[in-house]
Short mmCIF file of C-alpha atoms and ligand atoms in Angstrom, two decimals:
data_model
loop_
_atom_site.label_atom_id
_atom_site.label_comp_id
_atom_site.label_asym_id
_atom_site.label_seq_id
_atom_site.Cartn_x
_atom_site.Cartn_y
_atom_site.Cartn_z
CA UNK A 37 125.89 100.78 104.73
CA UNK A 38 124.52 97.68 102.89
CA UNK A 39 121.77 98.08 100.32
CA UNK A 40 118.48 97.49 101.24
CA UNK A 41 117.23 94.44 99.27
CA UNK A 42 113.70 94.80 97.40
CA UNK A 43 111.65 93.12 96.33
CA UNK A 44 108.94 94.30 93.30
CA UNK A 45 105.00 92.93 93.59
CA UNK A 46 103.60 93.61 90.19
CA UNK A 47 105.56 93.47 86.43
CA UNK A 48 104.08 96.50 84.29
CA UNK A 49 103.67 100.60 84.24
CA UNK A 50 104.95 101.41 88.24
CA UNK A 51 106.77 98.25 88.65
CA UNK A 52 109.09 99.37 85.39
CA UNK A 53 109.36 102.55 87.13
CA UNK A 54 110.35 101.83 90.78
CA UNK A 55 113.14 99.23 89.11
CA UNK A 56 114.76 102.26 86.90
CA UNK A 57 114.40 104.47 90.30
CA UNK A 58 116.25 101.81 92.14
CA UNK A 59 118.90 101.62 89.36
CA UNK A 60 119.40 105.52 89.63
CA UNK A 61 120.34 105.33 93.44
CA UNK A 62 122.89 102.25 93.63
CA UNK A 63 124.19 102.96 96.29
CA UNK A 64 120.80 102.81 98.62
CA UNK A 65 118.64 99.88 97.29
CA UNK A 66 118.64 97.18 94.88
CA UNK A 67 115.66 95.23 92.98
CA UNK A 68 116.25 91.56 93.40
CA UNK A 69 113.02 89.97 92.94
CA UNK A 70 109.88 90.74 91.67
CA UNK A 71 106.58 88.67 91.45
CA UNK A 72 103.70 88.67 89.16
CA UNK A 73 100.96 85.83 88.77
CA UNK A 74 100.80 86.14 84.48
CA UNK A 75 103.18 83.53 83.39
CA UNK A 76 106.11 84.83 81.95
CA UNK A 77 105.57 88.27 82.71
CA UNK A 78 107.96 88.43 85.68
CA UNK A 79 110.72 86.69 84.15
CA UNK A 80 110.63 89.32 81.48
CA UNK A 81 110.67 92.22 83.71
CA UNK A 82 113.63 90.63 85.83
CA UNK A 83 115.44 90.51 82.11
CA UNK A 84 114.73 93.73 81.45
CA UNK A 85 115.83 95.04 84.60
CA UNK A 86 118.78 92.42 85.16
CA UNK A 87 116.97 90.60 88.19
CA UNK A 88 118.18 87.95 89.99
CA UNK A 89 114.45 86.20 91.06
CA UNK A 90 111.12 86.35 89.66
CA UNK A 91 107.89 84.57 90.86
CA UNK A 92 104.39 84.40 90.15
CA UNK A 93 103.19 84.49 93.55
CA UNK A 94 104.19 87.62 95.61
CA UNK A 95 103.72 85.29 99.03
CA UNK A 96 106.66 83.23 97.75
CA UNK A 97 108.71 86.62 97.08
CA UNK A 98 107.62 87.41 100.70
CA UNK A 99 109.17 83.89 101.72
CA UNK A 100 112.23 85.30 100.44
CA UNK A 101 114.99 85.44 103.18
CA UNK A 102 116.73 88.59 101.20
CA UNK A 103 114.42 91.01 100.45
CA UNK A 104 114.06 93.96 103.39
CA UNK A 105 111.58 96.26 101.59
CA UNK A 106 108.51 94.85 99.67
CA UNK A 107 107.44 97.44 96.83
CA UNK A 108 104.00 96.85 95.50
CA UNK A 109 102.66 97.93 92.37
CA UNK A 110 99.31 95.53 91.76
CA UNK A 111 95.97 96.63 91.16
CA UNK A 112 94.88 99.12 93.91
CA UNK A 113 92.00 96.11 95.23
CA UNK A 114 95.36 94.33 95.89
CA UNK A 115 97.58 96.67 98.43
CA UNK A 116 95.79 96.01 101.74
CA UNK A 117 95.90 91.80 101.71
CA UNK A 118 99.91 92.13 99.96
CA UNK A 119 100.45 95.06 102.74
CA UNK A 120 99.60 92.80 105.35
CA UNK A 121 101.02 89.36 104.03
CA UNK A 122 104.04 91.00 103.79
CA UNK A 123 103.93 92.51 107.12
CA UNK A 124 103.46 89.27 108.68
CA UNK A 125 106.68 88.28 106.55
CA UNK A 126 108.66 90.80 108.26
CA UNK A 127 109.15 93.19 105.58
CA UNK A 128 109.16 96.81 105.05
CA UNK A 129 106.33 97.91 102.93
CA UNK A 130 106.10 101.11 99.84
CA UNK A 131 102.71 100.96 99.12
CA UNK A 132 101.80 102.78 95.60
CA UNK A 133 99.23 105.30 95.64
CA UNK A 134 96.06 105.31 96.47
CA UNK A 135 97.14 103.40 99.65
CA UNK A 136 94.18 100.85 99.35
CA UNK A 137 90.64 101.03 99.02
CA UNK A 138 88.65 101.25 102.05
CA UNK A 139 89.47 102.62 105.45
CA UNK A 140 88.97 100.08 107.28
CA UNK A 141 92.01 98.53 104.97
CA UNK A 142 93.89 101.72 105.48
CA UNK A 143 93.48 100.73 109.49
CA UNK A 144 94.15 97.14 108.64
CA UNK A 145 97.51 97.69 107.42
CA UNK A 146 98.60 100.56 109.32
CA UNK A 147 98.15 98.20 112.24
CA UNK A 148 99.61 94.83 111.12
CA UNK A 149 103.07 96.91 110.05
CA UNK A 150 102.89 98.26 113.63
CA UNK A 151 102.18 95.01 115.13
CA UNK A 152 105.14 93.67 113.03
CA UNK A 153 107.46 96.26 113.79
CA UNK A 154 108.04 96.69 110.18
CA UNK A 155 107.62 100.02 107.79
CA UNK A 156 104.32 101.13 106.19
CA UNK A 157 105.69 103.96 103.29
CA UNK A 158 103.24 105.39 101.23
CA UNK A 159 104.66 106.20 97.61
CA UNK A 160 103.30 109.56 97.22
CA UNK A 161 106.90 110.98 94.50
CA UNK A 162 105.34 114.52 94.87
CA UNK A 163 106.91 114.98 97.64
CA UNK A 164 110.03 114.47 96.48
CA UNK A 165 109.92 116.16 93.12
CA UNK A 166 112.65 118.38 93.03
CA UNK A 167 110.24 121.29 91.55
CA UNK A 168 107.35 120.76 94.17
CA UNK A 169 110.62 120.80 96.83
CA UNK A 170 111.89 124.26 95.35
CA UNK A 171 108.24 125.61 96.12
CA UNK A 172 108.02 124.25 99.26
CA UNK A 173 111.34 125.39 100.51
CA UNK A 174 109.84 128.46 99.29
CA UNK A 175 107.26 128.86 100.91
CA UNK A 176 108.75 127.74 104.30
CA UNK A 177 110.99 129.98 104.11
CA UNK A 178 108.08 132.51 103.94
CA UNK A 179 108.45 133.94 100.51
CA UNK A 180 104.96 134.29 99.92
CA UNK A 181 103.67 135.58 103.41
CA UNK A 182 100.88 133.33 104.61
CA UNK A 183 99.95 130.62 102.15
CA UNK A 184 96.11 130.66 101.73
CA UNK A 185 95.49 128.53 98.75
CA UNK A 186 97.50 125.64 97.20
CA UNK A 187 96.43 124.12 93.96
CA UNK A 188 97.46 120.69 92.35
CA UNK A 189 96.50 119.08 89.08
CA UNK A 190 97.07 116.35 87.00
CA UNK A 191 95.39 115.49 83.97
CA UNK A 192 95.68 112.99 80.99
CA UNK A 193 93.89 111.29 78.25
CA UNK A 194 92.90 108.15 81.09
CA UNK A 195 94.88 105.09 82.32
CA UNK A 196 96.99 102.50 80.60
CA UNK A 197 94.90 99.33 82.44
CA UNK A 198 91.53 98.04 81.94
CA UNK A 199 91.42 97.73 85.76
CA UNK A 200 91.25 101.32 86.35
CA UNK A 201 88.16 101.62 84.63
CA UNK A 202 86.73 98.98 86.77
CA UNK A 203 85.72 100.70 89.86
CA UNK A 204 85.37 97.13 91.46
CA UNK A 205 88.86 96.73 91.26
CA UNK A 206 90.37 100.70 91.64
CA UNK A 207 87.60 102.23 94.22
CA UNK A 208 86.83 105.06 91.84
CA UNK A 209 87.56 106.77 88.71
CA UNK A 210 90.12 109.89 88.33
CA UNK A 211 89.60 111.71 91.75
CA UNK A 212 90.50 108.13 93.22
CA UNK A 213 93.63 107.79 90.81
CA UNK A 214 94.97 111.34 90.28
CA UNK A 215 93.23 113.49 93.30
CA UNK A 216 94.77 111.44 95.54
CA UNK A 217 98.18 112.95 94.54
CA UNK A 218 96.64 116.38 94.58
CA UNK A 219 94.78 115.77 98.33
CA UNK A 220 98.70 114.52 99.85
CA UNK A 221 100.33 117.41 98.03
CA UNK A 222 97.96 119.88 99.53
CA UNK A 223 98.15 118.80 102.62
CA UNK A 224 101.70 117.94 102.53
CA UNK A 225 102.93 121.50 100.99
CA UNK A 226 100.94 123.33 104.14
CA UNK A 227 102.79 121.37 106.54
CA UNK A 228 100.30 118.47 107.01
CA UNK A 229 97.36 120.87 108.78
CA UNK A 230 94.28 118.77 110.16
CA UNK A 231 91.58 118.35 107.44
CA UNK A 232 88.18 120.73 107.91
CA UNK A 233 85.84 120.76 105.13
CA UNK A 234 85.73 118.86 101.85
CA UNK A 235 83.80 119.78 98.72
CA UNK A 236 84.22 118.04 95.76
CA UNK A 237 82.12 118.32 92.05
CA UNK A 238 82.23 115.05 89.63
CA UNK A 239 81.31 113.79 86.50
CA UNK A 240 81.41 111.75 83.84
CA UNK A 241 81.73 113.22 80.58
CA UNK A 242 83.56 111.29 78.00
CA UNK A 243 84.34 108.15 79.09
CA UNK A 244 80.89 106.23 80.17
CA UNK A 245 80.53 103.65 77.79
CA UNK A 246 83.82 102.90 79.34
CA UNK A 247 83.62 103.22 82.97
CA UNK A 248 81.41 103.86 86.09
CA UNK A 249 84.01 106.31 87.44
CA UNK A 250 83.94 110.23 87.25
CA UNK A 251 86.48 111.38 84.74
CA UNK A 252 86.42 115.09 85.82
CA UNK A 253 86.94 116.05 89.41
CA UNK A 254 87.50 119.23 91.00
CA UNK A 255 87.97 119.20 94.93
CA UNK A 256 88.16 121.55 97.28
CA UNK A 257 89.88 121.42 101.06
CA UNK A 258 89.54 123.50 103.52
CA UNK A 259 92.34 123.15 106.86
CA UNK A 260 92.03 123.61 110.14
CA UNK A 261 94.47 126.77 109.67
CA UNK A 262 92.06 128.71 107.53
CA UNK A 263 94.09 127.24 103.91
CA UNK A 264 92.19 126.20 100.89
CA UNK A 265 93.72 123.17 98.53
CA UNK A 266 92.20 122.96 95.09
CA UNK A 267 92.75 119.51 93.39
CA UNK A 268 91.91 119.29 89.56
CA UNK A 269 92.06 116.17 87.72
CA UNK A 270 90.49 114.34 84.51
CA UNK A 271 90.99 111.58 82.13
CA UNK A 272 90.12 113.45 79.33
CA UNK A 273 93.07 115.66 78.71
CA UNK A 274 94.51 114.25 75.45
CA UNK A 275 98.33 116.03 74.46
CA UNK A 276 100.39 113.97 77.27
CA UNK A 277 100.79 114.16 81.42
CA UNK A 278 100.03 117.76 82.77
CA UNK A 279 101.28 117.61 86.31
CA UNK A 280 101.19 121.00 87.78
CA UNK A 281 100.62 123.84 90.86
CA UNK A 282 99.82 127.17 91.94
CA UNK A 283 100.77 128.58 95.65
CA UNK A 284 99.47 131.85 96.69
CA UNK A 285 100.40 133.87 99.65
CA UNK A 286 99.75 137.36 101.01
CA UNK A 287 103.39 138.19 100.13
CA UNK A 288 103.70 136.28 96.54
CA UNK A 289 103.22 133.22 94.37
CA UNK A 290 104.62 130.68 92.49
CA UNK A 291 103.85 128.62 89.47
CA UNK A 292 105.15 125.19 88.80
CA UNK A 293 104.60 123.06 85.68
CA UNK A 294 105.87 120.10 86.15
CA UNK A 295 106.85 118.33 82.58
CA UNK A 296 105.81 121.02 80.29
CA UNK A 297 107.85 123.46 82.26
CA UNK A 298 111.05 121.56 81.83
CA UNK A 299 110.34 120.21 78.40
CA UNK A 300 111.94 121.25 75.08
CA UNK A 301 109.45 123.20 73.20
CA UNK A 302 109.80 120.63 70.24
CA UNK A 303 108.88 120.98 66.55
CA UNK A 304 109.08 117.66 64.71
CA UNK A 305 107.11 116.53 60.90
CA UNK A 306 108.04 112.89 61.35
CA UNK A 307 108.15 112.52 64.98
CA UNK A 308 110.23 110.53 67.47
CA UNK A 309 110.12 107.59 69.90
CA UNK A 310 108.90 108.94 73.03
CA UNK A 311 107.51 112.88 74.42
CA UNK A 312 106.23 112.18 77.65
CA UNK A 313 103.55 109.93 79.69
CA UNK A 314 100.26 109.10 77.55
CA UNK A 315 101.45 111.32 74.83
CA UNK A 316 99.83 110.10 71.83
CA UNK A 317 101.82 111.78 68.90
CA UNK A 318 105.25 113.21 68.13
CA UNK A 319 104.75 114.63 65.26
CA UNK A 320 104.21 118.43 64.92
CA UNK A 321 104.69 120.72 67.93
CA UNK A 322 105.31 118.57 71.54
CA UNK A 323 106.94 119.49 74.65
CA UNK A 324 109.23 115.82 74.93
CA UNK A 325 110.39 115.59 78.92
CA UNK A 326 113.75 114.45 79.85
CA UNK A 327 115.06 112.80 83.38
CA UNK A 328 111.65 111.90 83.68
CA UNK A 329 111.46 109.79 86.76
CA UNK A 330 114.01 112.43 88.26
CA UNK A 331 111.95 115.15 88.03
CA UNK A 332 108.54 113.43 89.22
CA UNK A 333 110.91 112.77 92.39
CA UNK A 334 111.06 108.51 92.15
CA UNK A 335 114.00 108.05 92.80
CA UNK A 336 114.59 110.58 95.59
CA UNK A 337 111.45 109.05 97.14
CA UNK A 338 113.11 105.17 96.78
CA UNK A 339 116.63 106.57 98.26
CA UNK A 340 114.57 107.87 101.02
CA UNK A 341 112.74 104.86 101.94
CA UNK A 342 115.88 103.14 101.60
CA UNK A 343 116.91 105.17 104.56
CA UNK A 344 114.59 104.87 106.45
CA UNK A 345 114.42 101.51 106.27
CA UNK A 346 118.41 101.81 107.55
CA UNK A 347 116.66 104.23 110.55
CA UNK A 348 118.86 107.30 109.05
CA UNK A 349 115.93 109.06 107.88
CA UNK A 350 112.03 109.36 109.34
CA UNK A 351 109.88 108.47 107.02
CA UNK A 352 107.66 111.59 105.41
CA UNK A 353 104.99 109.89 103.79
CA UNK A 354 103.66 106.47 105.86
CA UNK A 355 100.45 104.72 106.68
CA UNK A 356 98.93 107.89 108.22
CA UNK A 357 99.59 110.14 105.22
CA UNK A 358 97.50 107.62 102.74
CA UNK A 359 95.20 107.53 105.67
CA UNK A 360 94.69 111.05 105.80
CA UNK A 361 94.28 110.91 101.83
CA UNK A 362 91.49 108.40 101.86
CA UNK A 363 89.54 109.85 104.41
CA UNK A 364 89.18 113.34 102.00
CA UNK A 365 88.49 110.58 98.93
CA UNK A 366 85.57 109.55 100.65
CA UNK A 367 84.45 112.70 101.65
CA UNK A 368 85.30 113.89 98.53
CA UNK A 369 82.81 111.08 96.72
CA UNK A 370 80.51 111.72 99.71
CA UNK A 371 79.86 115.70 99.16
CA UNK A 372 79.90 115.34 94.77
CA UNK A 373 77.36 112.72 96.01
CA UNK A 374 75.50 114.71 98.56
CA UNK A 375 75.71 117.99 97.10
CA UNK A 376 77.07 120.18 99.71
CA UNK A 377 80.38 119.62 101.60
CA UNK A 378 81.57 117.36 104.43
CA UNK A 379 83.08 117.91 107.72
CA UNK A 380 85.93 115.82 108.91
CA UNK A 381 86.39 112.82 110.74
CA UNK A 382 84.04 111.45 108.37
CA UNK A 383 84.25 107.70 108.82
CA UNK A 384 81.57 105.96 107.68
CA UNK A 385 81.48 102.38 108.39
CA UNK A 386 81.01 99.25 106.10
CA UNK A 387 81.61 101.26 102.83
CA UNK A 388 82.95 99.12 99.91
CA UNK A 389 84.59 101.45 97.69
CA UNK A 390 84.62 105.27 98.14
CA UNK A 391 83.26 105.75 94.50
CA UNK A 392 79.65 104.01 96.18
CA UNK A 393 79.44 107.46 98.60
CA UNK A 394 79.36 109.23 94.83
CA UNK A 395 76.57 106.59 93.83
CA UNK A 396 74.89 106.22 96.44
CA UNK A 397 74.99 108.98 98.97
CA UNK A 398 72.37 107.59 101.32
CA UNK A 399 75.45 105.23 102.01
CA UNK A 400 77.51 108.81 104.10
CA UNK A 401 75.07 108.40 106.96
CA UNK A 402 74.46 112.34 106.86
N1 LIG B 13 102.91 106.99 91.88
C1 LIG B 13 102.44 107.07 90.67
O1 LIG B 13 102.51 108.11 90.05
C2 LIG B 13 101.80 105.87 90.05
C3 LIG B 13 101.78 105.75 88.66
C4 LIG B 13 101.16 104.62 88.10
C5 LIG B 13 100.56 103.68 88.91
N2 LIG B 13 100.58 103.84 90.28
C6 LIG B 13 99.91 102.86 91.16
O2 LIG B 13 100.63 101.63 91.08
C7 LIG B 13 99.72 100.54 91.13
C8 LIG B 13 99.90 99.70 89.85
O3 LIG B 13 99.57 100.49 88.72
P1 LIG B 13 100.21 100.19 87.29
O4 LIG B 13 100.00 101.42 86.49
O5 LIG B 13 101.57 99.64 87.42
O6 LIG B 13 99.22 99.06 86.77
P2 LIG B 13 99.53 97.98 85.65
O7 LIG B 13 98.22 97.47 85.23
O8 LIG B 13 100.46 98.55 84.65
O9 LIG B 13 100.32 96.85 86.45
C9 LIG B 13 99.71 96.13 87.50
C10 LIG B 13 100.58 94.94 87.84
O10 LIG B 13 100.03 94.26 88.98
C11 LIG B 13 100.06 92.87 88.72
N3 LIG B 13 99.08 92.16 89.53
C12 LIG B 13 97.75 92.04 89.33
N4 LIG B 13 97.20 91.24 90.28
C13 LIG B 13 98.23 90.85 91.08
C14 LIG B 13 98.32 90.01 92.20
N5 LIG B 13 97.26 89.38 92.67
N6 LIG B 13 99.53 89.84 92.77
C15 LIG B 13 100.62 90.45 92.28
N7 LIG B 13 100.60 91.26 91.21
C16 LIG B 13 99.41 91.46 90.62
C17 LIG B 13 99.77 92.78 87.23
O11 LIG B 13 100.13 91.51 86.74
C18 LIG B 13 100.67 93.91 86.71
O12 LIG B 13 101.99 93.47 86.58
C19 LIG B 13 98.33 101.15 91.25
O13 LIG B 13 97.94 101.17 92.59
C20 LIG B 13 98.50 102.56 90.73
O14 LIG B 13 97.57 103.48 91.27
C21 LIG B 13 101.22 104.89 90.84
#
């Protein structure tokens, strides 16, 4: 079957690695533009990754007769209007995580890929990481009885961008860029159960000269089938990534760490060029990560958008799943704001960013 042509909106951290996920799948897809509005930037990338176009506006990428599948890594304030320009192009759309900001966007785009008869897939890797898969397989299987409680975390020392720190521009601080991993694996790894109850606990502890966004977030989800999903994230866990769950059943458990636990337990007095993902050091003990992309599951996820986009394969993360995910974000904001937790639907109209329901909870209506 022919590749599926992509094309790459955005030139920096996710942009490098959907082009390397690409690369390690050559028989499914292939990168052959990418567009990014700071001069030069683009045409470096496509160097760097041995790409045929570049532009600096993604709608001339969209005008692009080759490119299938439109892959956008911008600014999370950016995914809904790209989403739905590209839609209206006739492409296939991977929307990076969070899906967009609001959820009246989330509708927005959900409905101008139907109305185009083109593919909205939501880029959530977890579900492809071949260590989250094991559990999962587990657990379906039944190996641990009932699951009643699935936990996700991921932690660092805080993002790479100025514009996450901008809530203006992300929606929200580290539940907003982190939890929403957790809140799709939760959901995801209990085989996509209707959303109850959300309670969720923020703050801000290190980081507000920096930012108006919580940098420590613990949520809580409670499903329709009785399950509980504990999401823990921060920006203030210096050391490198820490990507990692806990299942528990009435017939076992499992653990999964996912770079630490395949990592080589390193000592090193005059260090080395890389360890792992916002690692500052690598001198003295570190735990450096190999196959890196493999084992967050990128390039799984790209080969399987690739076939769906061929109709071989139906897609497992889409529109709904990152609509399902921002509806517990702003419930999530909503209850840390309100103090006590929030039954779903919770739609509240008109809201600008989910962080405001955190800010300003007069804003939830309830
Ligand atoms: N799945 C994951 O684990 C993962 C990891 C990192 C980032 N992300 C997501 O990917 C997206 C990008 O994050 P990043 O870390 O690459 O950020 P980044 O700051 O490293 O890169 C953002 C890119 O978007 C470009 N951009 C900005 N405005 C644009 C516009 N108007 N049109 C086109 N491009 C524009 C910038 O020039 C830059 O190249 C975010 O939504 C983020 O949440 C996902």
């Amino acid at each position: 079957m022919a590749k599926v042509k992509v094309g790459i909106v955005g030139s920096r951290f996710q942009a490098d690695c959907i082009a390397a996920s690409v690369k390690m799948m050559p028989d499914e897809s292939e990168v052959v533009a990418v567009a990014s509005p700071t001069p030069g930037n683009a045409e470096a990338f496509a160097r760097r990754h041995g790409i045929a176009k570049s532009y600096t506006d993604y709608r001339d990428l969209l005008r692009d007769p080759e490119i299938e599948l439109v892959s956008i890594t911008a600014p999370n304030r950016m995914h809904a209007q790209i989403t739905i320009d590209a839609a209206r192009a006739g492409k296939h759309v991977v929307c990076e995580k969070p899906l967009c900001v609001t959820l009246e966007e989330a509708d927005a785009m959900i409905d101008a890929c139907a109305k185009a008869g083109v593919l909205l897939l939501y880029a959530e890797e977890l579900f492809f990481a071949p260590k989250y898969v094991k559990a999962k397989q587990m657990a379906d299987e039944g190996a641990f009885g009932r699951v009643h409680l699935v936990k996700q975390g991921e932690k660092h020392s805080g993002p790479h961008s100025d514009w996450f720190w901008d809530v203006e521009q992300s929606g929200g601080g580290a539940l907003m860029d982190l939890g929403c991993h957790g809140i799709a694996f939760c959901w995801w790894f209990l085989g996509k159960p209707k959303v109850k109850s959300v309670y969720a606990q923020l703050s801000t502890q290190v980081h507000g000269a920096r930012t108006q966004g919580d940098d420590e977030a613990i949520t809580i989800i409670e499903f329709e089938n009785g399950a509980m999903g504990v999401v823990e994230n921060s920006w203030n866990r210096p050391g490198g990534m820490d990507d990692s769950i806990e299942v528990f059943g009435d017939k076992g458990q499992t653990y999964a760490d996912m770079l630490m636990g395949n990592a080589l337990p390193t000592y090193s007095e005059v260090g080395f060029g890389y360890a792992v993902e916002k690692a500052s050091t690598t001198t003295g003990w570190t735990y450096p990560v190999y196959e890196e992309h493999w084992n967050y599951g990128f390039p799984q996820e790209m080969r399987h958008f690739a076939r769906c986009v061929r109709g071989t394969e139906t897609p497992i993360s889409d529109g709904e799943t990152g609509r399902v995910v921002q509806e517990v974000l702003y419930a999530a904001y909503a209850s840390a704001g309100l103090g006590r937790k929030i039954e779903l639907p919770f739609r509240p109209r008109g809201i600008a960013k989910p962080i405001d329901l955190w800010k300003r909870p007069e804003l939830a209506g309830q």
